[in-house]
Coordinates of C-alpha atoms in Angstrom, one line a residue:
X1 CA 11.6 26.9 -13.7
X2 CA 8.3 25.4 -12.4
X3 CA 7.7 22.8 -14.6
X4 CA 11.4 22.1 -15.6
X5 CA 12.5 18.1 -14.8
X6 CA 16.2 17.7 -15.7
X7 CA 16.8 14.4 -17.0
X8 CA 21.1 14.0 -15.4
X9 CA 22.0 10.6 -17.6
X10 CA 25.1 10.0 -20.2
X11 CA 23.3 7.7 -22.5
X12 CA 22.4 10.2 -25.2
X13 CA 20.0 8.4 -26.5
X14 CA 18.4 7.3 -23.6
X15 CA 18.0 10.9 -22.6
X16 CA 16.4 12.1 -25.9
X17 CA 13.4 9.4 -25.3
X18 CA 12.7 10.4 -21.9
X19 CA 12.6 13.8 -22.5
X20 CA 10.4 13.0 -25.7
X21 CA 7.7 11.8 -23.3
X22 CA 8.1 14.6 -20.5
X23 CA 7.3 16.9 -23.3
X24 CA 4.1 14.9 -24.3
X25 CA 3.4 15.3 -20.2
X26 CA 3.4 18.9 -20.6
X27 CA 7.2 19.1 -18.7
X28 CA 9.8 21.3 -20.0
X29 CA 12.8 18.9 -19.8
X30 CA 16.8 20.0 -19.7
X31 CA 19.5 17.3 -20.3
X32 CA 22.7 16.7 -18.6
X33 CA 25.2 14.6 -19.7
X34 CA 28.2 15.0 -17.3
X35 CA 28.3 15.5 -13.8
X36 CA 30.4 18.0 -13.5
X37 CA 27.5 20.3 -15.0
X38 CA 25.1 19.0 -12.2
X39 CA 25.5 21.6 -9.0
X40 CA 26.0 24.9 -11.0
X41 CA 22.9 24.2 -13.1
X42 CA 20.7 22.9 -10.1
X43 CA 21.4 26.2 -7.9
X44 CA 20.7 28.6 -10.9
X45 CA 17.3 26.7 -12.3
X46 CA 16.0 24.7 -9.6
X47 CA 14.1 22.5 -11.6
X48 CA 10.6 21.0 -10.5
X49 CA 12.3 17.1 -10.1
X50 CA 15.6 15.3 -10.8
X51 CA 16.1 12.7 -12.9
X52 CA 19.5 11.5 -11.6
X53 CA 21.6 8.6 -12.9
X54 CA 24.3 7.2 -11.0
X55 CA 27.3 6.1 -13.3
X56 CA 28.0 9.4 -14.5
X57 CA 30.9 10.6 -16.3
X58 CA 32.7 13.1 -13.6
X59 CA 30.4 13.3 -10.1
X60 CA 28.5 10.1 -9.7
X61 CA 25.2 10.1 -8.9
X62 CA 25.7 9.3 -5.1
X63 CA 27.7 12.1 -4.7
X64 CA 25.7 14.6 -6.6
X65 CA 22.7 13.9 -4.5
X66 CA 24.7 14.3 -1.3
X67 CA 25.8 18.0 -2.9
X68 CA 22.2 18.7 -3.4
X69 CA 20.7 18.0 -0.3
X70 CA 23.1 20.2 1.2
X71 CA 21.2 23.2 -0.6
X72 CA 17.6 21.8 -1.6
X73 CA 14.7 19.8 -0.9
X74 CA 14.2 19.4 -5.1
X75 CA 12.7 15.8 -5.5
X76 CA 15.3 13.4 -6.4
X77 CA 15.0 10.1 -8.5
X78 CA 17.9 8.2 -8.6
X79 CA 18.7 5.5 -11.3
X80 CA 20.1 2.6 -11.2
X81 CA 20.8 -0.2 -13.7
X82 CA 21.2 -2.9 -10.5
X83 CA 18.3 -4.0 -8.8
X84 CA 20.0 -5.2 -5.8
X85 CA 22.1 -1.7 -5.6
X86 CA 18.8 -0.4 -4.1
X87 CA 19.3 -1.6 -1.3
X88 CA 23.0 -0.3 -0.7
X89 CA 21.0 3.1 -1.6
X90 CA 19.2 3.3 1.2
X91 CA 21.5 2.3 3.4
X92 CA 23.7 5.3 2.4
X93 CA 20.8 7.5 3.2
X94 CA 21.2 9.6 0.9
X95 CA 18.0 11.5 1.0
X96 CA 16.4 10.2 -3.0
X97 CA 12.6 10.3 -2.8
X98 CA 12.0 7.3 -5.4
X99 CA 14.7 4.7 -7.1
X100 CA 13.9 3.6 -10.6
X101 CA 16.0 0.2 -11.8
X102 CA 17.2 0.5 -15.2
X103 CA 15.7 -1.3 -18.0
X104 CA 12.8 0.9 -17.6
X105 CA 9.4 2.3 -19.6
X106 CA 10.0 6.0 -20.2
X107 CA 6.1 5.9 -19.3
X108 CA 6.6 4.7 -16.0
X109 CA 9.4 6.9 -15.4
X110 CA 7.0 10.0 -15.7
X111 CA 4.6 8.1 -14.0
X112 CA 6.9 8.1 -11.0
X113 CA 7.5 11.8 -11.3
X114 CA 4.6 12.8 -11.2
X115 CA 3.6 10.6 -8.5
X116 CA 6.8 11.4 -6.4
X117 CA 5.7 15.5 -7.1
X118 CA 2.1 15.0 -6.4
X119 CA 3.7 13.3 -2.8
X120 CA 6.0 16.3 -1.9
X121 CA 3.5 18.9 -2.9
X122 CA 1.2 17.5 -0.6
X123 CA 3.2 16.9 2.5
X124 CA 3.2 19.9 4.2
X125 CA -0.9 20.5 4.4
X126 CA -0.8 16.9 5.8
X127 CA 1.6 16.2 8.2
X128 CA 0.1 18.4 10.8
X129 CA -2.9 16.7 10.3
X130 CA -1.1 13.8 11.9
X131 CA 0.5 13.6 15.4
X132 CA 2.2 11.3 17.9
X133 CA 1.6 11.3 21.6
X134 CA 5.3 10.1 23.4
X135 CA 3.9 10.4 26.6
X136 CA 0.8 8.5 25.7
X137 CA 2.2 6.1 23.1
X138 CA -0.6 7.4 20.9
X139 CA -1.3 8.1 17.8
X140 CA -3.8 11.4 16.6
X141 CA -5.2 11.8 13.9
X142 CA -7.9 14.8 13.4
X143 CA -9.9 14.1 16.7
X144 CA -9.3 10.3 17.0
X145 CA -6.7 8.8 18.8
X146 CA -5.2 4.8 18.6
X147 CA -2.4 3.3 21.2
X148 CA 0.6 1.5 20.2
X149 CA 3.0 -0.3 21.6
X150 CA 6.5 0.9 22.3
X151 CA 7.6 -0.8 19.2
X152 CA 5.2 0.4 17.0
X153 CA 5.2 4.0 18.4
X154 CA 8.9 4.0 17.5
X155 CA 8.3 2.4 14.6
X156 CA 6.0 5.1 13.2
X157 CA 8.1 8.1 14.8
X158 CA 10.9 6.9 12.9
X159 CA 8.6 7.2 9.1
X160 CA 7.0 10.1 10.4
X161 CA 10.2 11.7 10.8
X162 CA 10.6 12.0 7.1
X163 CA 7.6 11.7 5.3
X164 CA 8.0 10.3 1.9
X165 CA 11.2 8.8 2.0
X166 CA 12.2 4.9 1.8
X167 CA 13.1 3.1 4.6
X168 CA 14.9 -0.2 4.1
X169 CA 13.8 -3.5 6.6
X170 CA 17.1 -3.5 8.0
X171 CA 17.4 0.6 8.7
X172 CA 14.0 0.2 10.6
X173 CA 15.2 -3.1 12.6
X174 CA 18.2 -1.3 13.7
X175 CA 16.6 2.4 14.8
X176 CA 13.6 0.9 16.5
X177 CA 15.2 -1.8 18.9
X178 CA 17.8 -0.3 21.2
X179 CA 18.8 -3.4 22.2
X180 CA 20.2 -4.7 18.9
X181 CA 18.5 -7.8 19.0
X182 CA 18.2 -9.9 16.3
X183 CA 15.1 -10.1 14.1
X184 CA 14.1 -11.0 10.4
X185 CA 12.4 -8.9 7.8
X186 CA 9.2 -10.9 9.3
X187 CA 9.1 -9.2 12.5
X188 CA 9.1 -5.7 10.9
X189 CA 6.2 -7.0 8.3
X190 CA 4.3 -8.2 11.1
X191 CA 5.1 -4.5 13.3
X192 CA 4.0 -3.0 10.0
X193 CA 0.4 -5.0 9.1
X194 CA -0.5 -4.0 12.7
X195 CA 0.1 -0.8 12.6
X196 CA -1.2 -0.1 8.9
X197 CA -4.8 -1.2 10.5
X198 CA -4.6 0.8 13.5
X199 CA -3.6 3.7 11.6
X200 CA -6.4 3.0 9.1
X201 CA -8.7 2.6 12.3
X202 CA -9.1 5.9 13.0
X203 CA -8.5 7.4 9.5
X204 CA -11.6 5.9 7.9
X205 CA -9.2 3.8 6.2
X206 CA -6.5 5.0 4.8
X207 CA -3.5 3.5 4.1
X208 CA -0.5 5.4 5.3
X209 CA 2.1 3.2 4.9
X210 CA 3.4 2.3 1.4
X211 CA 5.5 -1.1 0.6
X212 CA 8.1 -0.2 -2.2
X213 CA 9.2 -3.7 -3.5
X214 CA 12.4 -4.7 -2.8
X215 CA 13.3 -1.7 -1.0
X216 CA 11.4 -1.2 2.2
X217 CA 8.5 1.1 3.6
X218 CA 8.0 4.7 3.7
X219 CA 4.9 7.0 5.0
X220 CA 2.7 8.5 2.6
X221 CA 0.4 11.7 2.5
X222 CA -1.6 11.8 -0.5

């Protein structure tokens, strides 16, 4: 179903609107109101993107996505109506590719969609484009080539590693410093501004790194 998004949220009416405006985007939404329904549907349909809410009646959210990812790379949003639950989110790793905060403009919602679609579409033409040099602490891109320092290097190798997804501060601080030392969101901004220029250095200046507010960084290919 290539063009199929299937909208997985109990709030009737909430779920009519949204698919409303899919259809004006030229979508083909399906609605699911229980979680039970979820897996079954998913595995016979594969739908283009999920729309997937977390307080569900039957399967929650969390666990749904956990079941999909075992079977499919289908770009997930997950929904929340807690801004500060993003956070717990990504520290569950749960493998989402964008989280939406309930109250919310249907608008946006298929903004992010399509933005999160036009992102996984591309990634595979342009990850090879980009490379990293262990042995070198380096950095390729095309024919050009920057060096970084350890922390950086491991930085970048850890967002590199999965293209796309969300990386909270705190995630990053812990996987890049095998010393567990202590360090503040700060330090990882700072790691970050640096390498965003070097990166942009020899790429006439893109910006591969993405800030998500109040959820962390993640690498971008588009």
């Amino acid at each position: 179903m290539p063009d199929t998004v299937l909208i997985v949220e109990d709030e009737v009416k909430l779920a009519n609107l949204l698919s409303d405006y899919f259809k004006l985007s030229e979508y083909t939404p399906h609605m699911i109101h229980h979680g039970d329904e979820v897996i079954d549907w998913v595995k016979l349909n594969q739908p283009k993107a999920i729309l997937l809410d977390i307080m569900l009646p039957g399967k929650n959210g969390i666990d749904l996505c956990k079941q999909i990812r075992q079977f499919s790379n289908i770009p997930i949003l997950m929904v929340t109506a807690k801004v500060d639950e993003i956070d717990r989110l990504l520290g569950l790793e749960l493998g989402a590719d964008d989280y939406i905060c309930k109250p919310f403009s249907p608008r946006e919602v298929v903004a992010r969609v399509k933005a999160v679609l036009r992102r996984t579409q591309n990634t595979n033409n342009n990850v090879m484009a980009f490379e990293l040099d262990e042995d070198r602490l380096a950095a390729n891109y095309l024919h050009k080539s920057v060096s970084l320092t350890a922390v950086e290097f491991h930085l970048l190798k850890r967002l590199a590693d999965q293209p796309e997804r969300i990386f909270s501060r705190e995630h990053l601080m812990e996987n890049i410093y095998s010393d567990h030392r202590i360090v503040n969101n700060r330090t990882i901004d700072s790691h970050i501004k640096k390498l965003r220029k070097k990166l942009a250095d020899i790429s006439e200046g893109k910006d591969w790194i993405q800030s998500v507010y109040g959820a962390g960084y993640r690498l971008v290919l588009d």
